[in-house]
Tab-separated table of C-alpha atoms in Angstrom:
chain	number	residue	atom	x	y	z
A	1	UNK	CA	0.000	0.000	0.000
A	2	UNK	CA	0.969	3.481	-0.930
A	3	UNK	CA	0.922	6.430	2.062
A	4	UNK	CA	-1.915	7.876	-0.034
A	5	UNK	CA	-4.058	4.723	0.683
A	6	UNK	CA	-2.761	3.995	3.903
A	7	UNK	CA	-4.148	7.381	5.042
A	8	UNK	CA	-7.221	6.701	3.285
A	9	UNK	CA	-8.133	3.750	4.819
A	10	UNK	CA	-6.964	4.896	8.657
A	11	UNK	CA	-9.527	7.628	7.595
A	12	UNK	CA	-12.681	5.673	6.543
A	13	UNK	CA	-11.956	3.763	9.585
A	14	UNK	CA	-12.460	6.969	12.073
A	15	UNK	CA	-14.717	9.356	9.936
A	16	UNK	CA	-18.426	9.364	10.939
A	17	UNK	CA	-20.894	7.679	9.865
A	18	UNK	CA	-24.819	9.260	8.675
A	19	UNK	CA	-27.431	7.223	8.361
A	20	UNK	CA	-30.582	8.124	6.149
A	21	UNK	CA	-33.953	7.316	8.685
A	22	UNK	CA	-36.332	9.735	6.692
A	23	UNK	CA	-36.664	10.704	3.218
A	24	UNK	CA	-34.763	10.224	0.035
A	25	UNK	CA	-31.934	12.774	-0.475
A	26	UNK	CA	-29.959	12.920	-3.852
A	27	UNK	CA	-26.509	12.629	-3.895
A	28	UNK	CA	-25.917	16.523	-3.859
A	29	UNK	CA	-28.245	16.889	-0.764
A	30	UNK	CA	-26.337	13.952	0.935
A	31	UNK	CA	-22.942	15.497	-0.221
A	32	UNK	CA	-23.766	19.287	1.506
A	33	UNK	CA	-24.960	17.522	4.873
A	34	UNK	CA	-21.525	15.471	5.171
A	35	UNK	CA	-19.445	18.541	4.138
A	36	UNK	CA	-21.107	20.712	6.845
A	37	UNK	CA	-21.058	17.792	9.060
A	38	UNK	CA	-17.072	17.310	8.501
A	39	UNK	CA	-16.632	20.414	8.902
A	40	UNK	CA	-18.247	21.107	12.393
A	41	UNK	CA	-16.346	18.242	13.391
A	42	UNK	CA	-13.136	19.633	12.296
A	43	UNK	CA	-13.648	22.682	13.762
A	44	UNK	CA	-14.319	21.183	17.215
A	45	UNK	CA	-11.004	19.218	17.096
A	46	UNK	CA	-9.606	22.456	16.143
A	47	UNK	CA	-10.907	23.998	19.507
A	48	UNK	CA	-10.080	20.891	21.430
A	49	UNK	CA	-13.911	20.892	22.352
A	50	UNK	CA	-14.484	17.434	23.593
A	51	UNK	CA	-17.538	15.401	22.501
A	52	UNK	CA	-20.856	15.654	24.510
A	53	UNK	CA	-24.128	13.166	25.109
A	54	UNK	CA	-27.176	14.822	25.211
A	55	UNK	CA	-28.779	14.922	28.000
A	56	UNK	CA	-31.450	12.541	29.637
A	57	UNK	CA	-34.558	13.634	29.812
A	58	UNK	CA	-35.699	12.241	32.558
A	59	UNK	CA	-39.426	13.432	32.345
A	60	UNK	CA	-40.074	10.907	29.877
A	61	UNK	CA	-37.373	8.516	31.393
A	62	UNK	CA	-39.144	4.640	31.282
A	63	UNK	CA	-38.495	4.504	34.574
A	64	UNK	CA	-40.926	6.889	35.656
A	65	UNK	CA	-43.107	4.695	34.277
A	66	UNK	CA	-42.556	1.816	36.479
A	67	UNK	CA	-43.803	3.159	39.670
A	68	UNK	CA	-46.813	1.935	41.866
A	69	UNK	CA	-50.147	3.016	41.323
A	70	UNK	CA	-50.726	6.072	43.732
A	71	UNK	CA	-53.940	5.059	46.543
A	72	UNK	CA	-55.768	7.735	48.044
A	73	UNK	CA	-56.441	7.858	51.601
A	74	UNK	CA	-54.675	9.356	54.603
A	75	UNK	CA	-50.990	10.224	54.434
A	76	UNK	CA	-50.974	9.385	51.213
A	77	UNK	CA	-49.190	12.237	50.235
A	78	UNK	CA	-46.285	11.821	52.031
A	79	UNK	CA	-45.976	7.771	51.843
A	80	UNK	CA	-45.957	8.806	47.720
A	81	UNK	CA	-42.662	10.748	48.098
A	82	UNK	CA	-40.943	7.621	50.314
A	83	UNK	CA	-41.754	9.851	53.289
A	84	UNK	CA	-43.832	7.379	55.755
A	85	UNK	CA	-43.536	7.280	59.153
């Protein structure tokens, strides 16, 4: 292998990859997005900015969803927020 292709390949390894979930974009379309996309990137690396998760939402976290069914009564209230006694 040549340095040319050697470079290539370690590249193709590490670059990005985009994924198509909606729609049908030409090859133009799809061409713009991963030059903007490279582009952002590279200017990030630039800056040293370091790569960041979104965050959880944790409103509509599944485990909200598996709590116990809330029963009226007395001190209900505060045995709902783990507060009995």
């Amino acid at each position: 292998m040549t340095g040319d292709a050697t470079a290539a390949s370690a590249e193709s390894e590490t670059a990005p990859r985009v994924t198509v979930v909606a729609g049908s974009p030409t090859e133009v379309e799809l061409a713009a997005a991963h030059a903007v996309i490279a582009a952002v990137l590279a200017e990030q690396h630039e800056r040293g900015v370091e790569r960041v998760d979104p965050p959880v939402d944790h409103w509509s976290s599944r485990a909200r969803q598996m709590r116990q069914p809330l029963a009226p009564g007395p001190g209900a209230w505060a045995a709902s927020r783990g507060m009995r006694g």
